[in-house]
Amino acid sequence: AQTVTQSQPEMSVQEAETVTLSCTYDTSESDYYLFWYKQPPSRQMILVIRQEAYKQQNATENRFSVNFQKAAKSFSLKISDSQLGDAAMYFCAYRSARGNKLVFGAGTILRVKS
Amino acid sequence: NAGVTQTPKFQVLKTGQSMTLQCAQDMNHEYMSWYRQDPGMGLRLIHYSVGAGITDQGEVPNGYNVSRSTTEDFPLRLLSAAPSQTSVYFCASSSLGGAGLDTEAFFGQGTRLTVV
């Protein structure tokens, strides 16, 4: 079974600075998808960024980018120019290419200081 | 475009009571699922469905029932609520076997359930 590990329960960053959230996963599959979801205090789950395992190029979405290391099974999220609105719980998630089940990590609470 | 509509947003139950959490989506997604979110454990899969009339168990199915009579609706039933079922519940839908942009799962707004 696949597992996702987020080893940082909480992180803090100063406004306008850069922060990196860590995620590692375990799978025996070669084709899969990885996601970062943001959950603000409203509880809504918002997709931040996705990575397809067969693509070597790291995904980017504006201020959000990932460092995808397939051999190391690592998938970190970098947030540049942090804003107060980035404060939220962030979940890393795995999905096999052969199915729709999402496997989530425990989450990282990100606090942004002004 | 409503997306995934989940009701209620909050609920308090007494131990032993039953209730149904409603979930409806208007995106014609074949795949629907229920998760529970607990502190330090992320979201865990309770039940899922790959189409009308087809349901299966996830990681933590005990104490919950589901049914899928239509593509749009996927209710979650708590048969006899227990304090261990105090949690935040999410319904989600996605395209079955989707690739690329179709891999996105859409979530409802969640239900905070307290069992006393």
PDB file of C-alpha atoms in Angstrom:
ATOM      1  CA  ALA A   1       0.000   0.000   0.000  1.00  0.00           C
ATOM      2  CA  GLN A   2       1.124   3.505  -0.716  1.00  0.00           C
ATOM      3  CA  THR A   3       1.984   5.873   2.105  1.00  0.00           C
ATOM      4  CA  VAL A   4       2.616   9.611   2.228  1.00  0.00           C
ATOM      5  CA  THR A   5       4.684  11.240   4.965  1.00  0.00           C
ATOM      6  CA  GLN A   6       4.819  14.906   5.875  1.00  0.00           C
ATOM      7  CA  SER A   7       7.412  15.240   8.613  1.00  0.00           C
ATOM      8  CA  GLN A   8       6.770  18.906   9.450  1.00  0.00           C
ATOM      9  CA  PRO A   9       3.629  19.346  11.569  1.00  0.00           C
ATOM     10  CA  GLU A  10       4.084  23.138  11.554  1.00  0.00           C
ATOM     11  CA  MET A  11       6.144  25.683   9.646  1.00  0.00           C
ATOM     12  CA  SER A  12       6.451  29.446   9.903  1.00  0.00           C
ATOM     13  CA  VAL A  13       7.563  31.963   7.313  1.00  0.00           C
ATOM     14  CA  GLN A  14       7.932  35.711   7.239  1.00  0.00           C
ATOM     15  CA  GLU A  15       5.780  37.545   4.734  1.00  0.00           C
ATOM     16  CA  ALA A  16       7.583  37.909   1.359  1.00  0.00           C
ATOM     17  CA  GLU A  17      10.048  35.130   2.238  1.00  0.00           C
ATOM     18  CA  THR A  18      10.291  31.636   0.770  1.00  0.00           C
ATOM     19  CA  VAL A  19       9.314  28.411   2.521  1.00  0.00           C
ATOM     20  CA  THR A  20       9.590  24.770   1.553  1.00  0.00           C
ATOM     21  CA  LEU A  21       7.213  22.055   2.765  1.00  0.00           C
ATOM     22  CA  SER A  22       8.470  18.473   2.662  1.00  0.00           C
ATOM     23  CA  CYS A  23       6.719  15.323   1.505  1.00  0.00           C
ATOM     24  CA  THR A  24       7.962  11.806   0.945  1.00  0.00           C
ATOM     25  CA  TYR A  25       5.983   8.854  -0.319  1.00  0.00           C
ATOM     26  CA  ASP A  26       6.335   5.151  -0.770  1.00  0.00           C
ATOM     27  CA  THR A  27       5.085   3.218  -3.770  1.00  0.00           C
ATOM     28  CA  SER A  28       6.131   0.361  -5.992  1.00  0.00           C
ATOM     29  CA  GLU A  29       4.384   1.880  -8.994  1.00  0.00           C
ATOM     30  CA  SER A  30       6.105   3.860 -11.723  1.00  0.00           C
ATOM     31  CA  ASP A  31       3.121   5.843 -13.004  1.00  0.00           C
ATOM     32  CA  TYR A  32       1.266   8.078 -10.587  1.00  0.00           C
ATOM     33  CA  TYR A  33       0.288  11.620  -9.715  1.00  0.00           C
ATOM     34  CA  LEU A  34       1.260  13.811  -6.780  1.00  0.00           C
ATOM     35  CA  PHE A  35      -0.659  16.780  -5.473  1.00  0.00           C
ATOM     36  CA  TRP A  36      -0.457  19.573  -2.960  1.00  0.00           C
ATOM     37  CA  TYR A  37      -3.781  20.689  -1.517  1.00  0.00           C
ATOM     38  CA  LYS A  38      -4.319  23.814   0.570  1.00  0.00           C
ATOM     39  CA  GLN A  39      -6.918  23.897   3.338  1.00  0.00           C
ATOM     40  CA  PRO A  40      -7.550  27.397   4.744  1.00  0.00           C
ATOM     41  CA  PRO A  41      -9.603  27.952   7.900  1.00  0.00           C
ATOM     42  CA  SER A  42     -12.750  27.757   5.749  1.00  0.00           C
ATOM     43  CA  ARG A  43     -12.019  23.989   5.440  1.00  0.00           C
ATOM     44  CA  GLN A  44     -12.284  24.091   1.667  1.00  0.00           C
ATOM     45  CA  MET A  45      -9.755  21.800  -0.065  1.00  0.00           C
ATOM     46  CA  ILE A  46      -8.028  23.698  -2.865  1.00  0.00           C
ATOM     47  CA  LEU A  47      -5.678  22.109  -5.382  1.00  0.00           C
ATOM     48  CA  VAL A  48      -2.425  24.059  -5.429  1.00  0.00           C
ATOM     49  CA  ILE A  49      -0.290  22.069  -7.830  1.00  0.00           C
ATOM     50  CA  ARG A  50      -0.021  18.644  -9.409  1.00  0.00           C
ATOM     51  CA  GLN A  51       2.898  16.597 -10.772  1.00  0.00           C
ATOM     52  CA  GLU A  52       2.747  13.690 -13.170  1.00  0.00           C
ATOM     53  CA  ALA A  53       5.403  11.114 -12.324  1.00  0.00           C
ATOM     54  CA  TYR A  54       6.372  10.499 -15.934  1.00  0.00           C
ATOM     55  CA  LYS A  55       7.252  14.167 -16.395  1.00  0.00           C
ATOM     56  CA  GLN A  56      10.777  15.050 -15.314  1.00  0.00           C
ATOM     57  CA  GLN A  57      10.078  18.774 -15.347  1.00  0.00           C
ATOM     58  CA  ASN A  58       8.998  20.187 -12.018  1.00  0.00           C
ATOM     59  CA  ALA A  59       5.510  21.719 -11.999  1.00  0.00           C
ATOM     60  CA  THR A  60       5.073  25.419 -11.290  1.00  0.00           C
ATOM     61  CA  GLU A  61       1.987  27.531 -10.657  1.00  0.00           C
ATOM     62  CA  ASN A  62       2.810  31.193 -10.161  1.00  0.00           C
ATOM     63  CA  ARG A  63       4.500  31.457  -6.720  1.00  0.00           C
ATOM     64  CA  PHE A  64       4.204  27.718  -6.106  1.00  0.00           C
ATOM     65  CA  SER A  65       6.682  25.187  -7.420  1.00  0.00           C
ATOM     66  CA  VAL A  66       7.670  21.647  -6.586  1.00  0.00           C
ATOM     67  CA  ASN A  67      10.915  19.739  -6.356  1.00  0.00           C
ATOM     68  CA  PHE A  68      10.045  16.264  -7.581  1.00  0.00           C
ATOM     69  CA  GLN A  69      12.739  13.661  -6.989  1.00  0.00           C
ATOM     70  CA  LYS A  70      11.299  10.389  -8.302  1.00  0.00           C
ATOM     71  CA  ALA A  71      14.189   8.144  -7.306  1.00  0.00           C
ATOM     72  CA  ALA A  72      14.191   9.552  -3.784  1.00  0.00           C
ATOM     73  CA  LYS A  73      10.357   9.524  -3.683  1.00  0.00           C
ATOM     74  CA  SER A  74      10.345  13.116  -2.542  1.00  0.00           C
ATOM     75  CA  PHE A  75       7.894  15.865  -3.493  1.00  0.00           C
ATOM     76  CA  SER A  76       8.469  19.195  -1.750  1.00  0.00           C
ATOM     77  CA  LEU A  77       6.465  22.385  -2.229  1.00  0.00           C
ATOM     78  CA  LYS A  78       8.186  25.748  -2.433  1.00  0.00           C
ATOM     79  CA  ILE A  79       6.168  28.897  -1.831  1.00  0.00           C
ATOM     80  CA  SER A  80       7.923  32.066  -2.940  1.00  0.00           C
ATOM     81  CA  ASP A  81       7.056  35.606  -1.834  1.00  0.00           C
ATOM     82  CA  SER A  82       4.806  34.241   0.914  1.00  0.00           C
ATOM     83  CA  GLN A  83       1.578  36.125   1.534  1.00  0.00           C
ATOM     84  CA  LEU A  84      -0.738  36.238   4.530  1.00  0.00           C
ATOM     85  CA  GLY A  85      -3.326  34.388   2.468  1.00  0.00           C
ATOM     86  CA  ASP A  86      -0.969  31.423   2.158  1.00  0.00           C
ATOM     87  CA  ALA A  87      -1.508  30.590   5.824  1.00  0.00           C
ATOM     88  CA  ALA A  88      -3.298  27.243   5.824  1.00  0.00           C
ATOM     89  CA  MET A  89      -2.921  23.510   6.294  1.00  0.00           C
ATOM     90  CA  TYR A  90      -1.138  21.925   3.331  1.00  0.00           C
ATOM     91  CA  PHE A  91      -1.642  18.294   2.377  1.00  0.00           C
ATOM     92  CA  CYS A  92       0.529  16.227   0.102  1.00  0.00           C
ATOM     93  CA  ALA A  93      -1.398  13.480  -1.732  1.00  0.00           C
ATOM     94  CA  TYR A  94      -0.646  10.515  -3.993  1.00  0.00           C
ATOM     95  CA  ARG A  95      -2.812   8.958  -6.668  1.00  0.00           C
ATOM     96  CA  SER A  96      -1.990   5.909  -8.742  1.00  0.00           C
ATOM     97  CA  ALA A  97      -2.393   6.288 -12.482  1.00  0.00           C
ATOM     98  CA  ARG A  98      -4.478   3.088 -12.361  1.00  0.00           C
ATOM     99  CA  GLY A  99      -7.129   4.413  -9.985  1.00  0.00           C
ATOM    100  CA  ASN A 100      -8.715   7.424  -8.330  1.00  0.00           C
ATOM    101  CA  LYS A 101      -7.967   6.830  -4.656  1.00  0.00           C
ATOM    102  CA  LEU A 102      -6.069   9.653  -2.997  1.00  0.00           C
ATOM    103  CA  VAL A 103      -3.626   8.881  -0.189  1.00  0.00           C
ATOM    104  CA  PHE A 104      -2.924  11.896   2.002  1.00  0.00           C
ATOM    105  CA  GLY A 105      -0.132  12.863   4.317  1.00  0.00           C
ATOM    106  CA  ALA A 106      -0.865  14.132   7.834  1.00  0.00           C
ATOM    107  CA  GLY A 107      -0.585  17.758   6.759  1.00  0.00           C
ATOM    108  CA  THR A 108       1.630  20.751   7.567  1.00  0.00           C
ATOM    109  CA  ILE A 109       0.253  23.896   9.153  1.00  0.00           C
ATOM    110  CA  LEU A 110       1.856  26.947   7.565  1.00  0.00           C
ATOM    111  CA  ARG A 111       1.858  30.198   9.538  1.00  0.00           C
ATOM    112  CA  VAL A 112       2.772  33.449   7.800  1.00  0.00           C
ATOM    113  CA  LYS A 113       4.116  36.273   9.956  1.00  0.00           C
ATOM    114  CA  SER A 114       3.658  39.914   9.006  1.00  0.00           C
TER     115      SER A 114
ATOM    116  CA  ASN B   1     -21.448  25.779 -11.397  1.00  0.00           C
ATOM    117  CA  ALA B   2     -22.069  24.259  -7.961  1.00  0.00           C
ATOM    118  CA  GLY B   3     -19.371  21.544  -8.071  1.00  0.00           C
ATOM    119  CA  VAL B   4     -19.681  19.301  -5.002  1.00  0.00           C
ATOM    120  CA  THR B   5     -22.421  20.196  -2.530  1.00  0.00           C
ATOM    121  CA  GLN B   6     -22.184  18.629   0.903  1.00  0.00           C
ATOM    122  CA  THR B   7     -24.676  19.027   3.736  1.00  0.00           C
ATOM    123  CA  PRO B   8     -24.886  19.729   6.606  1.00  0.00           C
ATOM    124  CA  LYS B   9     -21.837  21.830   7.502  1.00  0.00           C
ATOM    125  CA  PHE B  10     -22.136  21.114  11.206  1.00  0.00           C
ATOM    126  CA  GLN B  11     -23.890  18.397  13.183  1.00  0.00           C
ATOM    127  CA  VAL B  12     -24.007  17.242  16.788  1.00  0.00           C
ATOM    128  CA  LEU B  13     -25.250  13.732  17.472  1.00  0.00           C
ATOM    129  CA  LYS B  14     -25.819  11.724  20.591  1.00  0.00           C
ATOM    130  CA  THR B  15     -24.172   8.332  20.876  1.00  0.00           C
ATOM    131  CA  GLY B  16     -26.315   5.734  19.147  1.00  0.00           C
ATOM    132  CA  GLN B  17     -28.147   8.141  16.852  1.00  0.00           C
ATOM    133  CA  SER B  18     -28.068   7.691  13.108  1.00  0.00           C
ATOM    134  CA  MET B  19     -27.756  10.283  10.385  1.00  0.00           C
ATOM    135  CA  THR B  20     -27.003  10.741   6.701  1.00  0.00           C
ATOM    136  CA  LEU B  21     -24.474  13.141   5.243  1.00  0.00           C
ATOM    137  CA  GLN B  22     -25.557  14.253   1.805  1.00  0.00           C
ATOM    138  CA  CYS B  23     -23.249  14.737  -1.166  1.00  0.00           C
ATOM    139  CA  ALA B  24     -24.180  15.790  -4.686  1.00  0.00           C
ATOM    140  CA  GLN B  25     -22.052  16.747  -7.681  1.00  0.00           C
ATOM    141  CA  ASP B  26     -23.048  18.296 -11.000  1.00  0.00           C
ATOM    142  CA  MET B  27     -19.904  17.537 -13.001  1.00  0.00           C
ATOM    143  CA  ASN B  28     -21.020  14.093 -14.218  1.00  0.00           C
ATOM    144  CA  HIS B  29     -18.094  12.462 -12.409  1.00  0.00           C
ATOM    145  CA  GLU B  30     -18.176   8.697 -12.184  1.00  0.00           C
ATOM    146  CA  TYR B  31     -15.883   8.527  -9.159  1.00  0.00           C
ATOM    147  CA  MET B  32     -17.075   9.736  -5.769  1.00  0.00           C
ATOM    148  CA  SER B  33     -15.605   9.182  -2.341  1.00  0.00           C
ATOM    149  CA  TRP B  34     -15.891  10.008   1.343  1.00  0.00           C
ATOM    150  CA  TYR B  35     -12.976  10.905   3.604  1.00  0.00           C
ATOM    151  CA  ARG B  36     -12.659  11.703   7.258  1.00  0.00           C
ATOM    152  CA  GLN B  37     -10.087  14.179   8.539  1.00  0.00           C
ATOM    153  CA  ASP B  38      -8.615  13.775  11.993  1.00  0.00           C
ATOM    154  CA  PRO B  39      -5.767  15.769  13.580  1.00  0.00           C
ATOM    155  CA  GLY B  40      -2.355  14.333  12.768  1.00  0.00           C
ATOM    156  CA  MET B  41      -3.821  11.749  10.374  1.00  0.00           C
ATOM    157  CA  GLY B  42      -4.682  13.682   7.255  1.00  0.00           C
ATOM    158  CA  LEU B  43      -7.669  12.505   5.235  1.00  0.00           C
ATOM    159  CA  ARG B  44      -8.524   8.827   5.227  1.00  0.00           C
ATOM    160  CA  LEU B  45     -10.771   7.092   2.720  1.00  0.00           C
ATOM    161  CA  ILE B  46     -14.022   5.684   4.120  1.00  0.00           C
ATOM    162  CA  HIS B  47     -15.924   4.465   1.046  1.00  0.00           C
ATOM    163  CA  TYR B  48     -15.819   5.125  -2.661  1.00  0.00           C
ATOM    164  CA  SER B  49     -17.862   4.507  -5.798  1.00  0.00           C
ATOM    165  CA  VAL B  50     -16.855   4.153  -9.443  1.00  0.00           C
ATOM    166  CA  GLY B  51     -20.386   4.569 -10.758  1.00  0.00           C
ATOM    167  CA  ALA B  52     -24.069   4.187 -10.015  1.00  0.00           C
ATOM    168  CA  GLY B  53     -24.759   0.920  -8.228  1.00  0.00           C
ATOM    169  CA  ILE B  54     -21.080   0.261  -7.427  1.00  0.00           C
ATOM    170  CA  THR B  55     -19.514   0.986  -4.050  1.00  0.00           C
ATOM    171  CA  ASP B  56     -16.486  -0.320  -2.190  1.00  0.00           C
ATOM    172  CA  GLN B  57     -14.738   0.063   1.134  1.00  0.00           C
ATOM    173  CA  GLY B  58     -11.807   2.297   1.770  1.00  0.00           C
ATOM    174  CA  GLU B  59      -9.333   2.366   4.626  1.00  0.00           C
ATOM    175  CA  VAL B  60     -11.756   3.072   7.501  1.00  0.00           C
ATOM    176  CA  PRO B  61     -15.241   1.788   6.545  1.00  0.00           C
ATOM    177  CA  ASN B  62     -16.500   0.423   9.880  1.00  0.00           C
ATOM    178  CA  GLY B  63     -19.633   2.134  11.161  1.00  0.00           C
ATOM    179  CA  TYR B  64     -20.489   3.715   7.815  1.00  0.00           C
ATOM    180  CA  ASN B  65     -22.705   2.753   4.894  1.00  0.00           C
ATOM    181  CA  VAL B  66     -22.975   4.227   1.419  1.00  0.00           C
ATOM    182  CA  SER B  67     -25.115   3.785  -1.642  1.00  0.00           C
ATOM    183  CA  ARG B  68     -24.973   5.194  -5.169  1.00  0.00           C
ATOM    184  CA  SER B  69     -28.337   5.145  -6.876  1.00  0.00           C
ATOM    185  CA  THR B  70     -27.511   7.980  -9.280  1.00  0.00           C
ATOM    186  CA  THR B  71     -24.341   9.443 -10.778  1.00  0.00           C
ATOM    187  CA  GLU B  72     -24.936  12.707  -8.910  1.00  0.00           C
ATOM    188  CA  ASP B  73     -25.552  11.565  -5.330  1.00  0.00           C
ATOM    189  CA  PHE B  74     -23.424   9.654  -2.850  1.00  0.00           C
ATOM    190  CA  PRO B  75     -24.797   9.797   0.712  1.00  0.00           C
ATOM    191  CA  LEU B  76     -22.868   8.564   3.741  1.00  0.00           C
ATOM    192  CA  ARG B  77     -24.850   6.950   6.568  1.00  0.00           C
ATOM    193  CA  LEU B  78     -23.758   6.626  10.158  1.00  0.00           C
ATOM    194  CA  LEU B  79     -25.758   3.724  11.526  1.00  0.00           C
ATOM    195  CA  SER B  80     -25.145   4.158  15.265  1.00  0.00           C
ATOM    196  CA  ALA B  81     -22.924   7.129  16.012  1.00  0.00           C
ATOM    197  CA  ALA B  82     -19.990   6.684  18.377  1.00  0.00           C
ATOM    198  CA  PRO B  83     -17.649   9.307  19.881  1.00  0.00           C
ATOM    199  CA  SER B  84     -14.835   7.831  17.747  1.00  0.00           C
ATOM    200  CA  GLN B  85     -16.718   9.115  14.706  1.00  0.00           C
ATOM    201  CA  THR B  86     -16.251  12.704  15.797  1.00  0.00           C
ATOM    202  CA  SER B  87     -14.392  14.134  12.814  1.00  0.00           C
ATOM    203  CA  VAL B  88     -14.583  16.360   9.760  1.00  0.00           C
ATOM    204  CA  TYR B  89     -16.027  14.562   6.748  1.00  0.00           C
ATOM    205  CA  PHE B  90     -15.377  15.380   3.110  1.00  0.00           C
ATOM    206  CA  CYS B  91     -17.055  14.211  -0.026  1.00  0.00           C
ATOM    207  CA  ALA B  92     -15.041  14.345  -3.251  1.00  0.00           C
ATOM    208  CA  SER B  93     -15.597  13.590  -6.915  1.00  0.00           C
ATOM    209  CA  SER B  94     -13.356  13.187  -9.951  1.00  0.00           C
ATOM    210  CA  SER B  95     -13.298  11.802 -13.468  1.00  0.00           C
ATOM    211  CA  LEU B  96     -12.816   8.052 -13.385  1.00  0.00           C
ATOM    212  CA  GLY B  97      -9.295   7.184 -14.490  1.00  0.00           C
ATOM    213  CA  GLY B  98      -8.683  10.742 -15.573  1.00  0.00           C
ATOM    214  CA  ALA B  99      -5.263  11.869 -16.762  1.00  0.00           C
ATOM    215  CA  GLY B 100      -3.596  15.245 -16.845  1.00  0.00           C
ATOM    216  CA  LEU B 101      -5.993  17.999 -15.873  1.00  0.00           C
ATOM    217  CA  ASP B 102      -8.717  15.399 -15.304  1.00  0.00           C
ATOM    218  CA  THR B 103      -6.869  14.054 -12.275  1.00  0.00           C
ATOM    219  CA  GLU B 104      -8.192  16.843 -10.071  1.00  0.00           C
ATOM    220  CA  ALA B 105     -10.509  15.819  -7.262  1.00  0.00           C
ATOM    221  CA  PHE B 106     -13.171  18.322  -6.246  1.00  0.00           C
ATOM    222  CA  PHE B 107     -14.184  18.480  -2.610  1.00  0.00           C
ATOM    223  CA  GLY B 108     -17.283  19.543  -0.769  1.00  0.00           C
ATOM    224  CA  GLN B 109     -17.002  22.088   2.028  1.00  0.00           C
ATOM    225  CA  GLY B 110     -16.858  19.448   4.728  1.00  0.00           C
ATOM    226  CA  THR B 111     -19.077  18.480   7.651  1.00  0.00           C
ATOM    227  CA  ARG B 112     -17.878  18.898  11.201  1.00  0.00           C
ATOM    228  CA  LEU B 113     -19.541  16.102  13.154  1.00  0.00           C
ATOM    229  CA  THR B 114     -19.448  15.866  16.930  1.00  0.00           C
ATOM    230  CA  VAL B 115     -20.760  12.775  18.697  1.00  0.00           C
ATOM    231  CA  VAL B 116     -21.430  13.251  22.406  1.00  0.00           C
TER     232      VAL B 116
END
